[in-house]
Amino acid sequence: YADLMVGTSSDVAFADAYLKGITGFDPAEAYQAALRNATVVPPDRHVGRKGMDKSTFRGYASADVHEGMSWTMEGALNDFGIANMATRLAGHARSSAERERYATEADYFGHRAAAYSTMFDPAAGFFQGRREDGSWRVAAKDYDARVWGHDYTESNGWTFAFTAAHDGEGLAALYGGREALAAKLDTFFATPETADPAFAGSYGGLIHEMTEARDVRMGMYAHSNQPSHHIPWMYLYTGQPWKTQKHVREILAGLYLGSEIGQGYPGDEDNGETSAWYVFASLGLYPLRMGAPEYAIGSPLFRHAKVTLQDGAVLTVNAADNSPANVYVQSLKVNGKPWTKTWLPHDIVAAGATLDFQMGPQPSRWGTGEGDVLPSLTARGERPALLHDLLAKGAQARLEDGRALDALVDDNATTAAPLGAKATVVFSGIADGAPAMYTLNSGENSIPGGAWAPEARTAGGRWTTLDTRSAEDFAWARQTRPFRIAKPGRYAEYRLRIGAPGRMQLAEVELLAAGTTP
């Protein structure tokens, strides 16, 4: 309600808590709140996600939305959590219909979690804002990642070069592979932030985040501000975990001293996040992929640490040879058994594990095996998988009597078309593809008891029913709901038959086929 920062972070926060077995709240109610943030055009600027009237259908919030690129990147992180929460809720569903709804939404949000890739400009080699027509805000030849503001919230292009903690493999694929991602990270830590007013960008002058980032003296890394906090851990996706160990220990050793910067904190301490980072990193663990029940493994700070958990279980971290010089993990045993993966499932930690680290002064081969890399939304070597609307760019919608319904295919939830109880909408100008899902947006009113059936046919063939729905509710105005097509296929024509008992209004229709980032 303050309308200050980007993202609806409660979505992934509740998802993370639920997936880690935290109780004391209604998970179905928390999920509904996240669903509203992620699928409904907000009624005012104080709630929900900005740019939802168009970004839902284009895959990104354009540069016409204040800090639209940042909203897009944060949206992908939150959609990842929603997808995983929906998957878990599907396993506890009370009916087959409820199970199918959760499973469909999990699939939908899982693909939307890859939407961060729509902001990657391969010519510039960075993520940046896009205009409504899809063009980049800054031409690649003029792009400078050192410039602050514009689409970057309290940051610059360097900080947002790695805002895909949930999908390190997909991020690596955009850069050209794991080694290329590692090289990008190396350059990030080697490029100094100067707090030069020449790079103040849309801020017009220096803000405290700029000078604090300069004073950290770790290249472009700004531990003084939360958007950077995951970056040292991203080396774990590159097969080079020793670099995570090196940088994390440098941060722990140099940035929480209290004599020069922040009196114990090197910058912002919003909601306890900087303290939480210190506690986790000191234990050698970090929740890199929020919304997934796991912890990335770093380099513990102490020779011995013990954490008594809420249920009485004890997490013990031993690193007998630890020292300011011995920051590199040589080996790890979990409950007495060798462990080479660079991450731990939450269940093991929560049960009260004993972690025995062997530390040394030089990098080792620990955690560098193919199977040791953290899980990721995208498989290694593959580009992020999105859902592409076949009704985009030139598609038309008409009633059977020929009346145009442009509002249904204009990628805008603020334009709607009223439909009669027995209307049939015919679509033409459809891109080639096999849609596996379709979405409907409810327009200006919530829809109780909606009924419809999408149909398709090959050229000159008979109409085939792709899905049949009845008694479907849209809880909110301008809500987008996904529905699965059980048997996807390639067709020449599509239509939507409305069978609602009353009048129905729609603002947008999508036919979604899977594809990768161009």
XYZ file of C-alpha atoms in Angstrom:
518
model
C 0.000 0.000 0.000
C 2.994 2.353 0.115
C 3.484 2.086 -3.676
C 7.255 2.344 -3.280
C 8.905 -0.857 -4.539
C 8.353 -3.243 -7.439
C 6.992 -6.750 -7.091
C 4.287 -8.503 -5.093
C 6.745 -10.404 -2.945
C 4.091 -11.805 -0.623
C 3.314 -14.239 -3.462
C 6.645 -16.035 -3.281
C 7.010 -15.483 0.476
C 3.845 -17.425 1.297
C 4.679 -20.039 -1.334
C 8.125 -20.535 0.176
C 6.701 -20.841 3.677
C 4.059 -23.361 2.589
C 6.546 -25.500 0.669
C 8.810 -25.555 3.735
C 6.039 -26.776 6.006
C 5.368 -23.511 7.812
C 1.908 -23.514 9.389
C -0.266 -20.898 11.052
C -1.907 -19.575 7.895
C -4.452 -20.850 5.374
C -2.439 -21.892 2.280
C -5.491 -21.850 0.009
C -6.273 -18.291 1.090
C -2.649 -17.231 0.630
C -2.690 -18.783 -2.828
C -5.839 -16.852 -3.727
C -4.111 -13.628 -2.709
C -1.138 -14.484 -4.932
C -3.467 -15.457 -7.767
C -5.182 -12.093 -7.528
C -1.856 -10.257 -7.674
C -0.721 -12.296 -10.664
C -3.880 -12.395 -12.798
C -5.987 -9.315 -12.026
C -5.547 -5.778 -13.305
C -5.344 -3.837 -10.014
C -8.068 -1.280 -9.294
C -5.555 1.363 -8.152
C -1.812 1.984 -7.983
C -1.392 0.863 -4.367
C -2.049 -2.846 -4.927
C -1.139 -5.627 -7.319
C 1.355 -5.490 -10.167
C 1.820 -2.526 -12.463
C 1.178 -2.848 -16.179
C -1.049 -5.904 -15.860
C -3.608 -4.576 -18.329
C -1.157 -5.364 -21.140
C 1.818 -7.249 -19.690
C -0.326 -10.327 -19.004
C -0.693 -10.808 -22.748
C 2.583 -9.398 -24.053
C 4.748 -11.199 -21.529
C 6.411 -8.025 -20.246
C 5.589 -4.642 -18.755
C 6.738 -2.038 -21.249
C 8.912 1.002 -20.624
C 5.711 3.071 -20.564
C 5.106 1.506 -17.142
C 7.300 3.074 -14.455
C 10.223 0.648 -13.988
C 8.367 -1.835 -16.184
C 11.385 -4.069 -16.746
C 11.863 -4.428 -12.995
C 8.185 -5.319 -12.581
C 8.606 -7.990 -15.246
C 11.677 -9.518 -13.599
C 10.072 -9.508 -10.141
C 6.891 -10.958 -11.603
C 8.810 -13.955 -12.944
C 10.334 -14.630 -9.498
C 6.896 -14.529 -7.888
C 5.262 -16.622 -10.605
C 7.874 -19.317 -9.945
C 6.702 -19.510 -6.347
C 3.035 -19.529 -7.368
C 3.666 -22.396 -9.796
C 5.341 -24.516 -7.135
C 2.650 -23.726 -4.570
C -0.056 -24.695 -7.066
C 1.700 -28.005 -7.717
C 1.745 -28.795 -4.016
C -1.881 -27.718 -3.551
C -2.913 -29.956 -6.446
C -1.564 -32.911 -4.479
C -3.883 -32.026 -1.594
C -6.938 -31.139 -3.687
C -10.383 -32.164 -2.459
C -11.789 -32.967 -5.896
C -10.627 -33.806 -9.403
C -11.847 -30.407 -10.649
C -9.836 -28.588 -7.985
C -6.807 -30.740 -8.748
C -7.058 -29.927 -12.439
C -7.381 -26.195 -11.762
C -4.280 -26.134 -9.579
C -2.315 -28.268 -12.051
C -3.291 -26.033 -14.971
C -2.320 -22.904 -13.072
C 0.986 -24.526 -12.077
C 1.748 -25.134 -15.759
C 0.700 -21.604 -16.705
C 2.752 -19.873 -14.014
C 5.696 -22.180 -14.611
C 5.924 -20.817 -18.132
C 5.298 -17.257 -16.966
C 8.259 -17.634 -14.612
C 10.415 -17.598 -17.754
C 9.086 -14.169 -18.771
C 12.242 -12.500 -17.428
C 13.841 -13.639 -20.697
C 11.607 -11.281 -22.696
C 13.685 -8.402 -21.294
C 17.032 -9.760 -22.495
C 18.570 -7.748 -25.324
C 21.079 -10.092 -26.985
C 22.694 -7.254 -28.948
C 23.397 -5.257 -25.791
C 24.150 -8.368 -23.738
C 21.986 -7.110 -20.874
C 18.397 -6.947 -19.706
C 16.687 -3.665 -20.470
C 13.290 -2.046 -20.982
C 11.153 -2.498 -24.082
C 8.617 -0.158 -25.598
C 5.059 -1.213 -26.332
C 5.986 -2.071 -29.918
C 8.676 -4.449 -28.660
C 11.669 -2.266 -29.510
C 14.370 -1.729 -26.913
C 14.361 1.465 -24.862
C 18.014 2.105 -25.753
C 19.679 1.015 -28.981
C 22.395 -1.555 -28.355
C 25.101 0.751 -29.707
C 24.147 3.396 -27.132
C 23.471 1.085 -24.211
C 25.610 1.484 -21.066
C 24.959 -0.892 -18.160
C 26.521 1.600 -15.722
C 23.579 4.003 -16.065
C 21.166 3.996 -13.126
C 17.402 4.285 -13.011
C 14.946 4.310 -15.909
C 13.725 0.681 -15.901
C 16.088 -0.362 -13.094
C 14.750 0.103 -9.571
C 17.522 1.643 -7.432
C 20.013 -0.136 -9.683
C 21.618 -0.240 -13.081
C 21.965 -2.763 -15.879
C 24.743 -4.627 -14.112
C 22.649 -5.346 -11.022
C 19.761 -6.635 -13.149
C 22.033 -8.806 -15.277
C 21.358 -11.789 -12.989
C 17.794 -11.339 -11.682
C 16.743 -14.908 -12.421
C 17.765 -16.769 -9.281
C 15.075 -19.387 -9.959
C 16.406 -20.215 -13.428
C 20.169 -20.142 -13.555
C 20.330 -22.591 -16.458
C 17.936 -20.481 -18.530
C 19.949 -17.379 -17.686
C 23.160 -19.149 -18.695
C 21.588 -20.153 -22.006
C 20.755 -16.510 -22.770
C 24.408 -15.568 -22.220
C 25.741 -18.532 -24.185
C 26.243 -21.260 -21.581
C 27.577 -21.812 -18.062
C 31.067 -20.546 -18.848
C 29.637 -17.409 -20.405
C 27.512 -16.781 -17.299
C 30.603 -17.240 -15.129
C 32.508 -14.766 -17.307
C 29.664 -12.256 -16.983
C 29.777 -12.621 -13.206
C 33.563 -12.221 -13.229
C 33.235 -8.978 -15.175
C 30.505 -7.805 -12.800
C 32.806 -8.147 -9.798
C 35.735 -6.601 -11.701
C 33.916 -3.497 -12.995
C 34.026 -0.728 -10.372
C 30.966 1.265 -9.397
C 32.189 4.846 -9.354
C 29.056 6.756 -8.285
C 29.899 9.117 -11.102
C 27.083 11.659 -11.671
C 27.530 11.008 -15.380
C 25.798 7.659 -14.851
C 23.011 8.926 -12.580
C 20.531 8.320 -15.390
C 16.890 9.060 -14.599
C 17.735 9.991 -11.005
C 19.401 13.155 -12.238
C 21.996 13.072 -9.471
C 23.590 10.817 -6.912
C 21.349 8.818 -4.572
C 22.635 7.075 -1.475
C 22.454 3.643 -3.152
C 25.070 4.789 -5.657
C 27.639 5.983 -3.137
C 27.037 2.943 -0.920
C 27.547 0.618 -3.891
C 30.811 2.430 -4.647
C 31.976 2.121 -1.046
C 31.392 -1.651 -0.992
C 34.399 -1.872 -3.346
C 33.407 -5.197 -4.882
C 32.978 -4.077 -8.465
C 29.343 -3.510 -9.376
C 28.167 -5.587 -6.443
C 26.008 -3.459 -4.128
C 25.484 -5.439 -0.956
C 24.115 -2.176 0.382
C 20.844 -2.855 -1.458
C 18.752 -6.000 -1.727
C 18.572 -6.399 -5.544
C 22.206 -7.588 -5.450
C 22.050 -10.071 -2.606
C 21.588 -13.226 -4.674
C 24.351 -12.470 -7.172
C 27.388 -14.098 -5.447
C 25.404 -17.333 -5.239
C 24.732 -17.428 -8.984
C 28.178 -18.950 -9.569
C 26.637 -22.185 -8.286
C 24.833 -22.430 -11.641
C 28.123 -22.213 -13.525
C 29.877 -25.226 -12.008
C 32.310 -22.894 -10.211
C 31.133 -22.987 -6.580
C 34.516 -21.835 -5.250
C 33.774 -18.347 -6.572
C 30.587 -18.203 -4.513
C 32.655 -19.283 -1.512
C 35.277 -16.609 -2.167
C 32.867 -13.698 -2.601
C 30.527 -14.668 0.220
C 33.386 -14.895 2.701
C 34.731 -11.544 1.492
C 31.319 -9.971 2.139
C 31.058 -11.542 5.591
C 34.573 -10.445 6.493
C 34.463 -6.896 5.210
C 30.944 -5.502 5.083
C 29.501 -6.068 8.544
C 32.220 -4.398 10.615
C 30.346 -1.306 11.744
C 33.261 1.141 11.942
C 32.918 2.811 8.546
C 29.753 1.817 6.677
C 26.300 1.573 8.190
C 27.337 0.795 11.788
C 27.149 -2.948 11.228
C 25.133 -2.887 8.032
C 26.562 -1.791 4.675
C 23.395 0.030 3.641
C 19.685 -0.726 3.784
C 18.273 -3.063 6.429
C 14.765 -3.319 5.002
C 12.597 -5.813 6.885
C 15.654 -7.511 8.389
C 16.873 -8.793 5.033
C 20.505 -7.757 5.459
C 20.628 -9.476 8.853
C 18.987 -12.583 7.414
C 21.604 -12.669 4.647
C 24.368 -12.572 7.269
C 22.837 -15.360 9.372
C 22.250 -17.682 6.420
C 25.626 -17.001 4.804
C 27.417 -17.516 8.118
C 25.885 -20.981 8.334
C 27.023 -21.748 4.786
C 23.452 -21.853 3.476
C 21.235 -19.520 1.455
C 17.635 -19.651 0.126
C 18.628 -18.714 -3.411
C 15.501 -20.030 -5.134
C 12.685 -18.591 -3.074
C 9.591 -20.694 -3.638
C 11.578 -23.938 -3.724
C 12.262 -25.960 -0.534
C 16.047 -25.999 -0.700
C 19.187 -24.079 0.296
C 22.273 -23.254 -1.713
C 25.578 -24.136 -0.046
C 28.306 -21.540 0.411
C 31.201 -21.266 2.863
C 30.428 -21.281 6.617
C 31.979 -18.480 8.648
C 32.525 -20.289 11.949
C 34.289 -23.443 13.031
C 31.172 -24.529 14.865
C 27.583 -23.313 14.840
C 24.425 -24.790 16.280
C 20.857 -23.727 15.574
C 18.010 -24.991 17.717
C 14.959 -25.143 15.477
C 11.378 -24.459 16.487
C 10.444 -28.108 17.019
C 13.577 -28.812 19.053
C 15.641 -30.305 16.252
C 19.236 -29.045 16.056
C 21.121 -28.004 12.934
C 24.869 -28.348 13.509
C 27.503 -26.874 11.202
C 31.115 -27.948 11.785
C 34.126 -26.579 9.900
C 37.104 -27.400 12.120
C 39.762 -26.088 9.754
C 37.932 -22.842 9.050
C 39.960 -19.606 9.112
C 40.167 -16.297 7.264
C 42.454 -18.069 4.776
C 40.626 -21.406 4.595
C 37.445 -20.231 2.880
C 37.163 -22.937 0.211
C 35.097 -26.100 0.692
C 37.211 -29.217 0.139
C 34.506 -31.711 1.053
C 31.205 -31.940 2.878
C 29.449 -34.666 4.818
C 25.760 -34.485 5.664
C 24.823 -36.666 8.606
C 28.082 -38.519 8.143
C 27.693 -39.250 4.418
C 29.636 -37.532 1.605
C 27.644 -34.793 -0.109
C 28.778 -33.173 -3.372
C 25.673 -31.265 -4.456
C 25.828 -27.487 -4.018
C 22.384 -27.427 -2.424
C 20.443 -29.147 0.343
C 16.726 -30.000 0.473
C 14.860 -28.130 3.187
C 13.617 -31.388 4.724
C 17.158 -32.461 5.573
C 17.969 -29.130 7.197
C 14.668 -28.920 9.076
C 15.080 -32.407 10.496
C 18.209 -31.270 12.308
C 21.159 -32.199 10.089
C 24.854 -32.251 10.942
C 27.014 -30.633 8.264
C 30.743 -31.369 8.439
C 32.797 -29.118 6.146
C 36.457 -29.687 5.336
C 37.939 -26.279 4.491
C 41.136 -25.246 2.729
C 43.052 -22.251 1.298
C 42.614 -23.189 -2.382
C 39.591 -23.966 -4.563
C 38.754 -27.655 -4.878
C 36.710 -29.815 -7.227
C 33.950 -30.177 -4.660
C 30.524 -29.433 -6.110
C 31.724 -29.186 -9.710
C 30.140 -32.366 -11.082
C 27.353 -32.222 -13.651
C 24.808 -33.437 -11.105
C 26.008 -31.055 -8.380
C 24.551 -27.852 -9.855
C 21.392 -26.416 -8.328
C 17.992 -27.287 -9.808
C 16.611 -24.790 -12.294
C 13.352 -23.911 -14.037
C 15.048 -24.660 -17.364
C 17.185 -27.687 -18.241
C 20.838 -27.175 -19.041
C 21.489 -25.903 -22.540
C 17.861 -24.985 -23.175
C 16.460 -21.504 -23.528
C 13.634 -20.396 -21.238
C 10.283 -21.828 -22.367
C 7.421 -19.370 -22.765
C 3.815 -19.572 -23.911
C 3.192 -17.651 -27.151
C -0.223 -16.318 -28.088
C -1.312 -17.452 -31.554
C -3.899 -14.651 -31.583
C -1.275 -11.904 -31.521
C -0.132 -9.648 -34.357
C -2.916 -9.393 -36.891
C -5.428 -11.861 -35.511
C -9.089 -10.916 -35.774
C -12.172 -11.820 -33.768
C -15.727 -11.586 -35.105
C -19.187 -12.770 -34.272
C -20.719 -15.172 -36.747
C -22.793 -12.308 -38.149
C -19.561 -10.516 -39.076
C -19.422 -7.892 -36.329
C -15.810 -7.215 -35.297
C -14.687 -7.845 -31.727
C -11.254 -6.229 -31.827
C -11.191 -5.912 -28.039
C -10.685 -9.665 -27.655
C -7.335 -9.716 -29.471
C -5.817 -6.294 -28.735
C -3.672 -7.412 -25.755
C -5.498 -4.978 -23.483
C -7.688 -5.924 -20.534
C -9.218 -2.456 -20.330
C -11.146 -2.982 -23.580
C -13.985 -5.501 -23.449
C -16.772 -6.910 -25.579
C -20.237 -7.851 -24.235
C -21.388 -11.207 -25.539
C -24.845 -12.718 -25.639
C -25.766 -15.964 -23.916
C -25.402 -17.946 -27.156
C -22.686 -15.996 -28.960
C -20.045 -17.610 -31.141
C -16.739 -15.810 -31.674
C -14.721 -16.772 -34.759
C -10.957 -16.092 -34.915
C -8.873 -15.571 -38.041
C -5.325 -14.495 -38.883
C -3.968 -17.056 -36.422
C -0.262 -17.813 -36.198
C 0.909 -21.365 -36.799
C 1.226 -23.559 -33.736
C -0.427 -26.159 -31.542
C -2.006 -24.383 -28.553
C -1.882 -26.378 -25.328
C -3.749 -23.798 -23.270
C -6.074 -20.840 -23.668
C -6.926 -17.929 -21.401
C -9.974 -15.728 -20.966
C -10.074 -12.344 -19.249
C -13.331 -11.450 -17.514
C -13.466 -7.802 -18.508
C -15.002 -5.141 -16.308
C -17.158 -7.533 -14.269
C -16.596 -10.778 -12.426
C -18.312 -13.715 -14.131
C -20.371 -16.225 -12.149
C -21.311 -19.525 -13.766
C -19.659 -18.988 -17.137
C -20.064 -21.659 -19.806
C -18.187 -22.007 -23.089
C -16.424 -24.376 -25.477
C -13.455 -23.579 -27.743
C -13.559 -25.453 -31.044
C -11.166 -25.875 -33.960
C -11.009 -27.413 -37.407
C -8.592 -27.975 -40.228
C -9.223 -26.190 -43.514
C -12.661 -27.309 -44.699
C -12.893 -29.919 -41.937
C -15.404 -30.532 -39.182
C -15.326 -28.592 -35.920
C -13.642 -30.379 -33.028
C -14.372 -29.452 -29.416
C -11.113 -28.698 -27.601
C -12.571 -28.109 -24.136
C -15.956 -27.746 -22.466
C -16.624 -25.547 -19.443
C -19.672 -24.838 -17.323
C -20.318 -23.113 -13.991
C -16.912 -21.418 -14.172
C -16.440 -18.377 -11.942
C -14.144 -15.390 -12.346
C -13.760 -14.070 -8.822
C -12.601 -10.609 -9.882
C -13.057 -8.088 -12.640
C -10.352 -8.128 -15.325
C -9.029 -11.484 -14.206
C -7.149 -13.774 -16.599
C -7.757 -17.497 -16.130
C -5.884 -20.301 -17.945
C -7.542 -23.496 -19.174
C -5.904 -26.586 -20.603
C -6.494 -28.064 -24.048
C -6.360 -31.811 -23.482
C -5.284 -32.784 -27.016
C -3.298 -29.982 -28.675
C -3.149 -29.956 -32.457
C -2.564 -27.673 -35.415
C -5.746 -26.234 -36.873
C -6.631 -23.629 -39.473
C -9.640 -22.110 -37.718
C -10.794 -21.571 -34.147
C -13.986 -20.371 -32.555
C -15.356 -19.889 -29.049
C -18.982 -20.883 -28.407
C -20.510 -19.084 -25.418
C -23.272 -20.909 -23.566
C -23.627 -18.832 -20.407
C -27.124 -18.574 -18.924
C -26.790 -14.774 -18.799
C -24.815 -12.146 -20.642
C -21.055 -12.642 -20.564
C -18.311 -10.076 -21.094
C -14.732 -10.808 -22.153
C -11.736 -8.531 -22.524
C -9.151 -10.879 -24.034
C -8.754 -14.374 -25.460
C -5.405 -16.126 -25.915
C -4.426 -19.377 -27.612
C -1.124 -20.325 -25.999
C 1.495 -22.588 -27.557
C 4.836 -23.463 -25.983
C 7.996 -21.965 -27.420
C 11.356 -20.570 -26.422
C 12.732 -17.063 -26.140
C 13.737 -15.800 -29.608
